Short mmCIF file of the C-alpha atoms (twelve columns), coordinates in Angstrom:
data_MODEL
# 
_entry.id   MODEL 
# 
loop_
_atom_site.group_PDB 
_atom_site.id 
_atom_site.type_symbol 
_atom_site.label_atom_id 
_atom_site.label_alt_id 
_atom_site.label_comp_id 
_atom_site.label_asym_id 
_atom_site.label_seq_id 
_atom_site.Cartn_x 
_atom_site.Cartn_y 
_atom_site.Cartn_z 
_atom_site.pdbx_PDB_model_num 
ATOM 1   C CA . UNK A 1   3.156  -19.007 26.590 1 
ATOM 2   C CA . UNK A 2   6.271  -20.897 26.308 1 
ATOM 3   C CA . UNK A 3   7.401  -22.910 29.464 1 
ATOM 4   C CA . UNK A 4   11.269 -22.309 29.983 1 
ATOM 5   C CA . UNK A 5   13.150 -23.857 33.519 1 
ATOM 6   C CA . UNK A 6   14.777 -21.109 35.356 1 
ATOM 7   C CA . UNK A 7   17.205 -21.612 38.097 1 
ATOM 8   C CA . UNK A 8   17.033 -19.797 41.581 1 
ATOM 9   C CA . UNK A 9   20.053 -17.973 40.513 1 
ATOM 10  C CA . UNK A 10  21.807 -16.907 37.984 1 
ATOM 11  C CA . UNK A 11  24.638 -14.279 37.539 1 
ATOM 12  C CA . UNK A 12  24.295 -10.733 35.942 1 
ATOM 13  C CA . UNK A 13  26.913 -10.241 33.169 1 
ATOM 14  C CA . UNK A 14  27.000 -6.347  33.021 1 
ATOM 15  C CA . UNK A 15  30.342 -6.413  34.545 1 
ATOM 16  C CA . UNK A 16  32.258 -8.435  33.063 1 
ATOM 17  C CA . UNK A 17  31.097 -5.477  29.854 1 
ATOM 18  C CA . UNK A 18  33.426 -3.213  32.334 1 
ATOM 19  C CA . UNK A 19  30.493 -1.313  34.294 1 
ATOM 20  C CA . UNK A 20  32.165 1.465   35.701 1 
ATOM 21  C CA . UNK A 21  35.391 0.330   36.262 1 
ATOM 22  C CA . UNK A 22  37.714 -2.306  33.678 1 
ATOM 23  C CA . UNK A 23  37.684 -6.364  33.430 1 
ATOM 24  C CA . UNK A 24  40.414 -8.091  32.030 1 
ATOM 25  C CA . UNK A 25  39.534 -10.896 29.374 1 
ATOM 26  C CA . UNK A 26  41.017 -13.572 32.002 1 
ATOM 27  C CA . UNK A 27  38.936 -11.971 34.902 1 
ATOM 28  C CA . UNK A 28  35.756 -12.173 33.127 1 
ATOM 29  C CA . UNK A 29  36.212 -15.481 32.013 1 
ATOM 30  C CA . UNK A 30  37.734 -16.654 35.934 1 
ATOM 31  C CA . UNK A 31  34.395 -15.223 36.895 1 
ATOM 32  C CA . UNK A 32  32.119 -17.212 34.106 1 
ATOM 33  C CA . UNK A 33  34.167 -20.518 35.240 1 
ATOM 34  C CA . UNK A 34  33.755 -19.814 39.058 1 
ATOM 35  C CA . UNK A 35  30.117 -19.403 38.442 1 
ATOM 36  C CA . UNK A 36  29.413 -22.665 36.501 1 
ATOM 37  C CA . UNK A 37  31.662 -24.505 39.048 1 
ATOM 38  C CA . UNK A 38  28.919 -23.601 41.419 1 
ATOM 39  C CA . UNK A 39  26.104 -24.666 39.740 1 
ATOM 40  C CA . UNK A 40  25.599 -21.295 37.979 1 
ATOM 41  C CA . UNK A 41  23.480 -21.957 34.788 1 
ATOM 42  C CA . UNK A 42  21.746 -19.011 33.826 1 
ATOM 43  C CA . UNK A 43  23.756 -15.629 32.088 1 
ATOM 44  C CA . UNK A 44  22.083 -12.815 31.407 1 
ATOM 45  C CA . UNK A 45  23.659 -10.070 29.283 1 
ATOM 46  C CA . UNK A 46  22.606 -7.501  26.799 1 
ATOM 47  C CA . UNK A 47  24.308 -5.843  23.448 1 
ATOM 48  C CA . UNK A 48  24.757 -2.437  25.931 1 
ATOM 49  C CA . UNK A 49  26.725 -3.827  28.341 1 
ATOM 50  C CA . UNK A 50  30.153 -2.780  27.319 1 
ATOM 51  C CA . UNK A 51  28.707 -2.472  23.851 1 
ATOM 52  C CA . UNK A 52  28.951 -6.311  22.466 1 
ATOM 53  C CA . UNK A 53  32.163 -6.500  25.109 1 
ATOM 54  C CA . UNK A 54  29.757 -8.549  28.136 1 
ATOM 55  C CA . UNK A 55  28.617 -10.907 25.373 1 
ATOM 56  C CA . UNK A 56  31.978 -11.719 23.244 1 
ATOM 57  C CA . UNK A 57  33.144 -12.703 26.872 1 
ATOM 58  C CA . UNK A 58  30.535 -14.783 28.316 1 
ATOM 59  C CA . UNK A 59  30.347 -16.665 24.614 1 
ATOM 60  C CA . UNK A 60  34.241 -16.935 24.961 1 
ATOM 61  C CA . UNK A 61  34.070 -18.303 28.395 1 
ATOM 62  C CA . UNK A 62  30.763 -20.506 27.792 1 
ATOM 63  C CA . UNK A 63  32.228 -22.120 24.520 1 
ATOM 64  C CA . UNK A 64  35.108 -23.379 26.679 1 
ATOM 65  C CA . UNK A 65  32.807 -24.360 29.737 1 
ATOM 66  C CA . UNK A 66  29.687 -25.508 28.651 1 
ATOM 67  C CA . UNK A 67  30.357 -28.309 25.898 1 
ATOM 68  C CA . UNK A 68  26.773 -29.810 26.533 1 
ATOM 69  C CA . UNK A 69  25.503 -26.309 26.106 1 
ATOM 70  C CA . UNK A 70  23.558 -26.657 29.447 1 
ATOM 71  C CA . UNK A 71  23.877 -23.066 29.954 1 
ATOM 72  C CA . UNK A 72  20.458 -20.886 29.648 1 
ATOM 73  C CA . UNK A 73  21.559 -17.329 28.223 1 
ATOM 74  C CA . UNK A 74  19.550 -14.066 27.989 1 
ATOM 75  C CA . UNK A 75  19.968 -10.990 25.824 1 
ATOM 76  C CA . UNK A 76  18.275 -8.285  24.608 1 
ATOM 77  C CA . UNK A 77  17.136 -6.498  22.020 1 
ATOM 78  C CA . UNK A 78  16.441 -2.212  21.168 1 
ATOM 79  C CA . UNK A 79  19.842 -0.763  20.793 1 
ATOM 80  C CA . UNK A 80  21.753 -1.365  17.911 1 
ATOM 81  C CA . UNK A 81  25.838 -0.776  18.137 1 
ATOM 82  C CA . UNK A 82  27.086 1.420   15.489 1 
ATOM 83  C CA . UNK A 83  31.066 1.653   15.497 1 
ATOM 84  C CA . UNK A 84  33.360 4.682   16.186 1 
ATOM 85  C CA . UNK A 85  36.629 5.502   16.694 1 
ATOM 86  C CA . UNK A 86  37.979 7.060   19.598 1 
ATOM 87  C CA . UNK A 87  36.308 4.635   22.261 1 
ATOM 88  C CA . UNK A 88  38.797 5.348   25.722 1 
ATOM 89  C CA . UNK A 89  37.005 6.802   28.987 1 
ATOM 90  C CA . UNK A 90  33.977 6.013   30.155 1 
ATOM 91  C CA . UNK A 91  30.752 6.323   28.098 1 
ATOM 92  C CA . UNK A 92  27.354 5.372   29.775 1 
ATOM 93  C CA . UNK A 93  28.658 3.571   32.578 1 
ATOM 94  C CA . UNK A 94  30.987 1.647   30.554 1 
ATOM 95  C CA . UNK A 95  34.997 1.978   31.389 1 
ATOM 96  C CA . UNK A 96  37.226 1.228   27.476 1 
ATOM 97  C CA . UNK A 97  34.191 -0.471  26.149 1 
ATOM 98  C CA . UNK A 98  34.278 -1.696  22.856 1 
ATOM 99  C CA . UNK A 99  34.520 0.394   19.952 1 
ATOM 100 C CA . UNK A 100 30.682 1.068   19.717 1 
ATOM 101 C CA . UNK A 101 27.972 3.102   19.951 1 
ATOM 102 C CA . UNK A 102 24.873 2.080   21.262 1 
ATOM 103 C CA . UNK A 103 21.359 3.711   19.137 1 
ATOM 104 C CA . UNK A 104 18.067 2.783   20.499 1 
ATOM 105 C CA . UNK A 105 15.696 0.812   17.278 1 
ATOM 106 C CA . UNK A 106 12.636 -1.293  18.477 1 
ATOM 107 C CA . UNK A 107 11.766 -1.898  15.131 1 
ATOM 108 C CA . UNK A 108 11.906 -5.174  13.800 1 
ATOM 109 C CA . UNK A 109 14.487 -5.247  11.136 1 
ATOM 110 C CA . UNK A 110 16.607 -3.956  14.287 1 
ATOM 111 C CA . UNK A 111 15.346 -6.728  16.131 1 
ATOM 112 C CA . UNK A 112 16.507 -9.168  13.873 1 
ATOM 113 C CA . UNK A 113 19.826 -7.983  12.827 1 
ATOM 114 C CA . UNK A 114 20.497 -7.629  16.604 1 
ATOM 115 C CA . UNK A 115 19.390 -11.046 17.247 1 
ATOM 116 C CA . UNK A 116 22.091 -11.973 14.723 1 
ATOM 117 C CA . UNK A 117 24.736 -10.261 15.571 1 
ATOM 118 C CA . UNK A 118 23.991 -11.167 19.140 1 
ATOM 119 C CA . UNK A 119 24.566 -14.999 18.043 1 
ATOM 120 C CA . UNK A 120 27.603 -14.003 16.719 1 
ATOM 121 C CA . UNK A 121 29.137 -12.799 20.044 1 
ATOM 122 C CA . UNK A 122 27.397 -14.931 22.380 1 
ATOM 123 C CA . UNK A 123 28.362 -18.213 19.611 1 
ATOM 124 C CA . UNK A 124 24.981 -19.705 20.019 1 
ATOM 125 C CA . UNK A 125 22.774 -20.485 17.071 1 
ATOM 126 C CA . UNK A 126 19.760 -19.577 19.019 1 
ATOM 127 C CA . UNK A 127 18.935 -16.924 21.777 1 
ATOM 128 C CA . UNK A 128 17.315 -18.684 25.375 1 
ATOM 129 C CA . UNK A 129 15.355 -15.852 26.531 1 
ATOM 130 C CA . UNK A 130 15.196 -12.559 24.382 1 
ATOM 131 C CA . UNK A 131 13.911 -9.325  26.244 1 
ATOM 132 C CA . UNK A 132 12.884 -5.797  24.823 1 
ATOM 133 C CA . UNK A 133 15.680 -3.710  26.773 1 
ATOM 134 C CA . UNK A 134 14.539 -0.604  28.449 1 
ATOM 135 C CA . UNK A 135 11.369 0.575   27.075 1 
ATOM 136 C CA . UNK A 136 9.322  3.077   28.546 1 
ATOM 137 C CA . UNK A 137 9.398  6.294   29.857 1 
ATOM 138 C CA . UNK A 138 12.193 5.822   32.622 1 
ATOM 139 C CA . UNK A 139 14.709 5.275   29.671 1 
ATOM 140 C CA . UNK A 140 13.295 7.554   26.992 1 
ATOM 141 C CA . UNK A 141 11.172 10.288  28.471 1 
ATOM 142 C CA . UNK A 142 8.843  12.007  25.774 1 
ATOM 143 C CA . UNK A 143 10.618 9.664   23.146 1 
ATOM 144 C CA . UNK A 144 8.891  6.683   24.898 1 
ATOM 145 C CA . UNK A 145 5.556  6.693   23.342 1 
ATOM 146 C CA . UNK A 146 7.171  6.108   20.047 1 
ATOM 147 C CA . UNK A 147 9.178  3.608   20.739 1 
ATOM 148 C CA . UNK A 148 6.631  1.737   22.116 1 
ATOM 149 C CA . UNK A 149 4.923  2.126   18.791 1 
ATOM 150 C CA . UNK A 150 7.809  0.821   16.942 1 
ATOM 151 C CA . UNK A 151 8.002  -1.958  19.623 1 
ATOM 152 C CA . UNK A 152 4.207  -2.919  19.047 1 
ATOM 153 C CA . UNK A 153 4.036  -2.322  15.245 1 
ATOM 154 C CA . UNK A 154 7.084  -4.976  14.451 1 
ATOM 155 C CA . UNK A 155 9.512  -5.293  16.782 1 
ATOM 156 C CA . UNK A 156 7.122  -7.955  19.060 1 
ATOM 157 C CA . UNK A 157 5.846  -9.182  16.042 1 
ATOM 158 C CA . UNK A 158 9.411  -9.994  15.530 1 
ATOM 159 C CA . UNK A 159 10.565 -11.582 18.533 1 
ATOM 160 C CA . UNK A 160 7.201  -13.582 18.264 1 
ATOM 161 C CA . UNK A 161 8.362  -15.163 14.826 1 
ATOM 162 C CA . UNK A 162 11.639 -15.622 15.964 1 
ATOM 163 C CA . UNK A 163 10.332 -17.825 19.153 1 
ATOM 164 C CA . UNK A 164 7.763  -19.094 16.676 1 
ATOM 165 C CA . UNK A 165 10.780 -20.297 14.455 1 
ATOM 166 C CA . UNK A 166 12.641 -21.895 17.355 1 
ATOM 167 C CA . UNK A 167 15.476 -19.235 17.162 1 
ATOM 168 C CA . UNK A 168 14.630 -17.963 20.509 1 
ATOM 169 C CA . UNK A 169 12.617 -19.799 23.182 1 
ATOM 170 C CA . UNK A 170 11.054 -17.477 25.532 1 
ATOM 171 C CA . UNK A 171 10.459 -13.617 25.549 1 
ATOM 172 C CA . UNK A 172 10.010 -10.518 27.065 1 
ATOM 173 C CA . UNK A 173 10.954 -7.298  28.587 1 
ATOM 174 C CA . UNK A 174 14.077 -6.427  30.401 1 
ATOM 175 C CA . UNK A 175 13.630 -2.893  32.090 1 
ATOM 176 C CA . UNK A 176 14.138 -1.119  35.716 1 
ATOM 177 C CA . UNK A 177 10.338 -0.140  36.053 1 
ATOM 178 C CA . UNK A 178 6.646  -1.385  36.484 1 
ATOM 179 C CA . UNK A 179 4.815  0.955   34.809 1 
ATOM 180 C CA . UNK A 180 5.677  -0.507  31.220 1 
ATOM 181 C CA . UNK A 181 5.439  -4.156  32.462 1 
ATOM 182 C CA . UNK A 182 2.080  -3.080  33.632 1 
ATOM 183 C CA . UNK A 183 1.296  -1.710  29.881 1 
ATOM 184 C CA . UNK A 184 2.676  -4.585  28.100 1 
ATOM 185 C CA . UNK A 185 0.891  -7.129  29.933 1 
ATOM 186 C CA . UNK A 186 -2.294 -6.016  29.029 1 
ATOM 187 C CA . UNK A 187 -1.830 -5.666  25.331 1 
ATOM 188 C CA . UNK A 188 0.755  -8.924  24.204 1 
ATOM 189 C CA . UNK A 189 1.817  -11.800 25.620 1 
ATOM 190 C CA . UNK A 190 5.069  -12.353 27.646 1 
ATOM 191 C CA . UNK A 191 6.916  -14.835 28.697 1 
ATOM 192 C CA . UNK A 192 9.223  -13.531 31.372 1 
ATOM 193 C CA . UNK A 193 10.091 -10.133 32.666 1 
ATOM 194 C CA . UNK A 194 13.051 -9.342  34.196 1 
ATOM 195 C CA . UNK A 195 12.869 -6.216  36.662 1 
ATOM 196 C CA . UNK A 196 15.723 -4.616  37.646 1 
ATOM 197 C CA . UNK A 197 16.010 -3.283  41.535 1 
ATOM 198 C CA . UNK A 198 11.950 -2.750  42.003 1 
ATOM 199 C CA . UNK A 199 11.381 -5.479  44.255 1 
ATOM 200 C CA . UNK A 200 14.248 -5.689  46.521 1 
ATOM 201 C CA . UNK A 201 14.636 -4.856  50.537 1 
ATOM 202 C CA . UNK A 202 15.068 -1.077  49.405 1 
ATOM 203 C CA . UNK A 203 12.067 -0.514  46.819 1 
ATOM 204 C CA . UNK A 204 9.269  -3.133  46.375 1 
ATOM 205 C CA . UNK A 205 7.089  -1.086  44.240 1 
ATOM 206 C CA . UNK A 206 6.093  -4.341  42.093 1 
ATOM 207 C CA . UNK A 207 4.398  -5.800  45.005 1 
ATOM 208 C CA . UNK A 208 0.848  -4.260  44.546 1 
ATOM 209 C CA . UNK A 209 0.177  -4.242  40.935 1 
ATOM 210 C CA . UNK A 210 2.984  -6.178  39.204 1 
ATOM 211 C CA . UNK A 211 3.727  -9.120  40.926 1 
ATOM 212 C CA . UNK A 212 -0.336 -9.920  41.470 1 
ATOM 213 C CA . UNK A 213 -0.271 -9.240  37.095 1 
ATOM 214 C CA . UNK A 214 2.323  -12.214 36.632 1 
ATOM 215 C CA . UNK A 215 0.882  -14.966 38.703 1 
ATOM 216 C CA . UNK A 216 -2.093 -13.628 36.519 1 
ATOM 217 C CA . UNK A 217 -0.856 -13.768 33.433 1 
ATOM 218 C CA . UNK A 218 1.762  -16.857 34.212 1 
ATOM 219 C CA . UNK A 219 4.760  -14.674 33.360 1 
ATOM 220 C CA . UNK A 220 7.622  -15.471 34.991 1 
ATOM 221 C CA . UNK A 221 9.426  -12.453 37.033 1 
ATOM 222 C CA . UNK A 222 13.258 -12.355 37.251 1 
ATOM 223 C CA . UNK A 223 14.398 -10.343 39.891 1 
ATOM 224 C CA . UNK A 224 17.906 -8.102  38.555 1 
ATOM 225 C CA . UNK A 225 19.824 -5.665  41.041 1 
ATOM 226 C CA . UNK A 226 18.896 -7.746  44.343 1 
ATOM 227 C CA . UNK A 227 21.593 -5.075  45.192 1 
ATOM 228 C CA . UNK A 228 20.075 -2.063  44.345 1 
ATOM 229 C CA . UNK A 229 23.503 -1.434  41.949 1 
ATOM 230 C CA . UNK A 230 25.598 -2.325  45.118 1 
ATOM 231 C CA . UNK A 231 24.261 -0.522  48.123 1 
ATOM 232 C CA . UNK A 232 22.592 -3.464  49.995 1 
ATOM 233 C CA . UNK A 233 25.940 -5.534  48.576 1 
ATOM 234 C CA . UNK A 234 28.042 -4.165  51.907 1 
ATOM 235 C CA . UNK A 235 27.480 -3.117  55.079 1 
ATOM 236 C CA . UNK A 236 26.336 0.817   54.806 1 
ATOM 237 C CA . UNK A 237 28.175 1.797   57.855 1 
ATOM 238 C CA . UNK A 238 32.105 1.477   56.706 1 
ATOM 239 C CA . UNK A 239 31.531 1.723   52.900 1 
ATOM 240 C CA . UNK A 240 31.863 5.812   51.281 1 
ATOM 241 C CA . UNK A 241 30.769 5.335   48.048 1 
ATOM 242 C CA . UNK A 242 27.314 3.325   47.628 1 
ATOM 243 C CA . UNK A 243 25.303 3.244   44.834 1 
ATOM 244 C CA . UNK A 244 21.470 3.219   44.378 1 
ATOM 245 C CA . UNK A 245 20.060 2.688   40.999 1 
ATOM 246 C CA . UNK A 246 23.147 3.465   39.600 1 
ATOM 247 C CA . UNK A 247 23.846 6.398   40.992 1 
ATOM 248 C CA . UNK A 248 24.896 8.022   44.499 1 
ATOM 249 C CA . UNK A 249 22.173 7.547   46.947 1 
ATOM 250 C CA . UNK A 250 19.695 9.705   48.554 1 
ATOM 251 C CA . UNK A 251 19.382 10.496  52.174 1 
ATOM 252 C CA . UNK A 252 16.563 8.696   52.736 1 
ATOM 253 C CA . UNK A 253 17.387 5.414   50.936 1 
ATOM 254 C CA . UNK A 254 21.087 5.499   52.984 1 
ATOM 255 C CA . UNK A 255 18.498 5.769   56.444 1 
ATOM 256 C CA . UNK A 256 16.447 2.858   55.659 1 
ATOM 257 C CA . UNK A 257 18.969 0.969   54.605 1 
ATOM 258 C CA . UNK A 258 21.012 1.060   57.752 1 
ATOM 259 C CA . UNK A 259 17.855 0.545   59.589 1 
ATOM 260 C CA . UNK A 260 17.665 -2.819  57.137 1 
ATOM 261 C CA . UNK A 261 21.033 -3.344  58.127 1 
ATOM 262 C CA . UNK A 262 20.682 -2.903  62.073 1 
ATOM 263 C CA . UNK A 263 17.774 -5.298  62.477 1 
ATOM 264 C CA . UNK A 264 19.606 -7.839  60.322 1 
ATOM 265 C CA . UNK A 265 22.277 -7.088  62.883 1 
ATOM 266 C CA . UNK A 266 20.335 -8.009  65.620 1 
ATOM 267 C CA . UNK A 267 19.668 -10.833 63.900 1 
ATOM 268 C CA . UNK A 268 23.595 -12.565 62.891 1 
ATOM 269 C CA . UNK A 269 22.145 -12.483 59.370 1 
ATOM 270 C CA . UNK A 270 25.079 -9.891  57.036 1 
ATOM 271 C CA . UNK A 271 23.098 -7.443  55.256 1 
ATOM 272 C CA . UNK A 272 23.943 -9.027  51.358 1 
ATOM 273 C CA . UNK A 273 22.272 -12.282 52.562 1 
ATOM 274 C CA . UNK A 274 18.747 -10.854 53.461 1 
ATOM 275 C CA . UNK A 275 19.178 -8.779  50.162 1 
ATOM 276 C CA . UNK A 276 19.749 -12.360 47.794 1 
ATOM 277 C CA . UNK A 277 17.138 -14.331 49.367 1 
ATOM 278 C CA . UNK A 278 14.500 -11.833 49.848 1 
ATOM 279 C CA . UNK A 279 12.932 -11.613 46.229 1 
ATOM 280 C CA . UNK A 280 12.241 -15.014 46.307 1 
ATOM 281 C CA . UNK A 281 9.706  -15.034 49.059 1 
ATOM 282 C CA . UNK A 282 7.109  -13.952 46.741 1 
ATOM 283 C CA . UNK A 283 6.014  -16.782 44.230 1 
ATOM 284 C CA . UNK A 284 5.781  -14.853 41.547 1 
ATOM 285 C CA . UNK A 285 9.820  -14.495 41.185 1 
ATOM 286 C CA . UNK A 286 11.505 -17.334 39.577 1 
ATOM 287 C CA . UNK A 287 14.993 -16.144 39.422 1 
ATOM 288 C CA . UNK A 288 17.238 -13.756 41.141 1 
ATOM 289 C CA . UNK A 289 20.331 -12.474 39.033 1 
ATOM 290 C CA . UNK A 290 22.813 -10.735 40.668 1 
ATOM 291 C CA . UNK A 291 25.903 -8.776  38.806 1 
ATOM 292 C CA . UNK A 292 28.607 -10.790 39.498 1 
ATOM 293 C CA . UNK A 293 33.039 -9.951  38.626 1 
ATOM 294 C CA . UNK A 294 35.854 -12.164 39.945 1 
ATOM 295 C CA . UNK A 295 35.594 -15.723 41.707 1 
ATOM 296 C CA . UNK A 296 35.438 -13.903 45.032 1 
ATOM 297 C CA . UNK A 297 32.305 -12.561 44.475 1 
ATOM 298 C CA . UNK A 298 31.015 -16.072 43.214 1 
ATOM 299 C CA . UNK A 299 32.515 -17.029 46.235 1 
ATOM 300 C CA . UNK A 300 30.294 -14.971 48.437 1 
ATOM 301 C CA . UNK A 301 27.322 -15.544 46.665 1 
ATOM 302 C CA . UNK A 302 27.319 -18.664 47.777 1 
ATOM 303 C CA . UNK A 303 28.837 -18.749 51.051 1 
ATOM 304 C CA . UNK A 304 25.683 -16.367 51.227 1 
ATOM 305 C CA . UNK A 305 23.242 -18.746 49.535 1 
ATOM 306 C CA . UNK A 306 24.065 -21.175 52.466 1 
ATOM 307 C CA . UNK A 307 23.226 -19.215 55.367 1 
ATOM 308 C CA . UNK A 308 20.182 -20.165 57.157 1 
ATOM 309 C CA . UNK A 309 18.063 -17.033 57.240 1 
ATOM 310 C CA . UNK A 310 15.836 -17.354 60.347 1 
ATOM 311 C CA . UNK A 311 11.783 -16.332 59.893 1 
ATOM 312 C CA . UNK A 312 11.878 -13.886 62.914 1 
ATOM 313 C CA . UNK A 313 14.160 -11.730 60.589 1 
ATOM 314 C CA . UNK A 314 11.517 -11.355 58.126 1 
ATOM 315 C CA . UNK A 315 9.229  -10.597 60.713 1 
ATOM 316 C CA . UNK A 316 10.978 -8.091  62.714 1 
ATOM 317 C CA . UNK A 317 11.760 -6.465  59.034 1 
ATOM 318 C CA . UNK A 318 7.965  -6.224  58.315 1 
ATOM 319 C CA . UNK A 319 7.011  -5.587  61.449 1 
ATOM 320 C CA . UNK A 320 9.255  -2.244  61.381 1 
ATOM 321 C CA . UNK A 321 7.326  -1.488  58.235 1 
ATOM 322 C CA . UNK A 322 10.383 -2.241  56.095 1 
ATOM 323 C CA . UNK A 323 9.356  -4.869  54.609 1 
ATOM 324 C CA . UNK A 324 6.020  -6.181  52.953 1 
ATOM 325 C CA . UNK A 325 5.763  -9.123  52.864 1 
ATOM 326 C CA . UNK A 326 6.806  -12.802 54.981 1 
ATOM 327 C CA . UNK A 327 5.909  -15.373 53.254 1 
ATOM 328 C CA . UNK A 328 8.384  -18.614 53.015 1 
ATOM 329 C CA . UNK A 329 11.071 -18.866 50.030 1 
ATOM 330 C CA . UNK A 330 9.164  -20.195 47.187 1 
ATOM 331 C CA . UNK A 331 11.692 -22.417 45.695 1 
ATOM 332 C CA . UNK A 332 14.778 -24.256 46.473 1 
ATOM 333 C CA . UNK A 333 17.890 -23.104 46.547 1 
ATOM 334 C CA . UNK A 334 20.779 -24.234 44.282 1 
# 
């Protein structure tokens, strides 16, 4: 198990790959820059997001930040990006991505010529942390058992040489459920999973089973979509079009997450702030990464970051059955 020093907080680089609505080169790097300026040092990022467009723009923006190379940089590995013409619109949440085509491959030959050409982009010689992007079932339906094959026949043995070989340093899984985490932790080794929007104010199914299976197994849990893909971002009362796991939200999620929002109301505490700090309460999560676009979101995150958070909120939260668990933050914050 490789040891690998995350920070409390990093910054989600899906948007600056143009999720669902168009970055400007400058923007994305003003946003990269902002974030380092604050003591951001971890990027994660992934060949999907904007299809090789999210990593050419944090490499840009990190070659003309980061001359010590201080920065600790995630990608991921499954999909390889096949090119095409005719590229405007949006295509799988991406607004004028680049001319590519994602194609799912967890074998390892596609492991390693995706490592490469992630290099390329990102213009690193080596990969920080490399995760297996969106296995299991939630992603691929009845197509899931064989990937998972492909995944277990070569494509781990693959990412094992290439940590083994000092081209990547840590790995593991990047996905938005348990139930593969769960899987994959009892057959291979991993260094770090990052779950997307499963343990957050809105959903903490990792509580029971995963989060227990880290501290376990000493793999490290970052915590993606704090947000929930932007619903726990804003207040829910004056904002029309929320998102929840991508997508518009159900009835009941929009109730109990103005219910969230009312008792941290009562409390002077904004809504976004409980959402950042909460995943950190449980000691199994070592980072939090939330998608970040624009120095005024930066901006927030830390004006948010700053906030003291009092214990009382935590307990009214669980106390109204919201939330599971109160124990204190288990790190410090940046």
């Amino acid at each position: 198990m490789t040891a690998l020093g995350l920070p409390a907080y990093g910054m989600g680089c899906a948007g600056i790959g143009n999720l669902y609505a168009p970055v400007s080169d400058c923007e994305a790097h003003d946003t990269v820059a902002a974030a380092w300026q604050a003591g951001i040092r971890y990027f994660d990022t992934a060949p999907h997001y904007g299809f090789g467009l999210s990593e050419c723009r944090l490499g840009a923006a990190l070659a003309a930040i980061d001359s010590k190379r201080e920065a600790i940089v995630s990608t991921k590995v499954g999909r390889l990006l096949d090119p095409i013409e005719g590229c405007g619109g949006e295509r799988h949440g991406f607004v004028d991505a680049a001319a590519f085509e994602p194609r799912f491959d967890y074998r390892g030959d596609a492991i390693l010529r995706s490592v490469e050409e992630s290099c390329a982009r990102l213009r690193r010689d080596r990969i920080d942390i490399l995760l297996a992007h969106d296995l299991g079932a939630l992603t691929h339906g009845a197509a899931g058992d064989r990937h998972l094959r492909d995944f277990l026949d070569s494509g781990y043995p693959a990412m094992r040489a290439l940590r083994d070989q000092g081209a990547v340093r840590a790995l593991g899984l990047g996905v938005n459920e348990t139930a593969i985490c769960l899987d994959l932790l009892a057959r291979v080794e991993l260094d770090v999973i990052l779950l997307a929007g499963r343990f957050t104010l809105l959903d903490q199914s990792a509580l029971d089973r995963l989060l227990p299976r880290c501290l376990e197994k000493g793999t490290r849990l970052i915590v993606g979509g704090p947000y929930n893909s932007g619903i726990l971002a804003q207040s829910t009362r004056t904002v029309r079009d929320l998102r929840y796991d991508y997508r518009a939200p159900p009835e009941t999620i929009l109730l109990r997450a103005a219910a969230i929002e009312q008792i941290c109301d009562d409390h002077h505490v904004p809504l976004p702030a409980a959402a950042l700090r909460f995943p950190l309460r449980h000691p199994a999560v070592a980072s939090v990464i939330p998608g970040l676009v624009g120095e005024k979101q930066v901006e927030e995150m830390m004006e948010r970051l700053a906030l003291l958070i009092p214990d009382a909120l935590w307990t009214a939260l669980h106390e109204a059955d919201l939330v599971r668990i109160t124990e204190p933050e288990a790190v410090a914050l940046p």
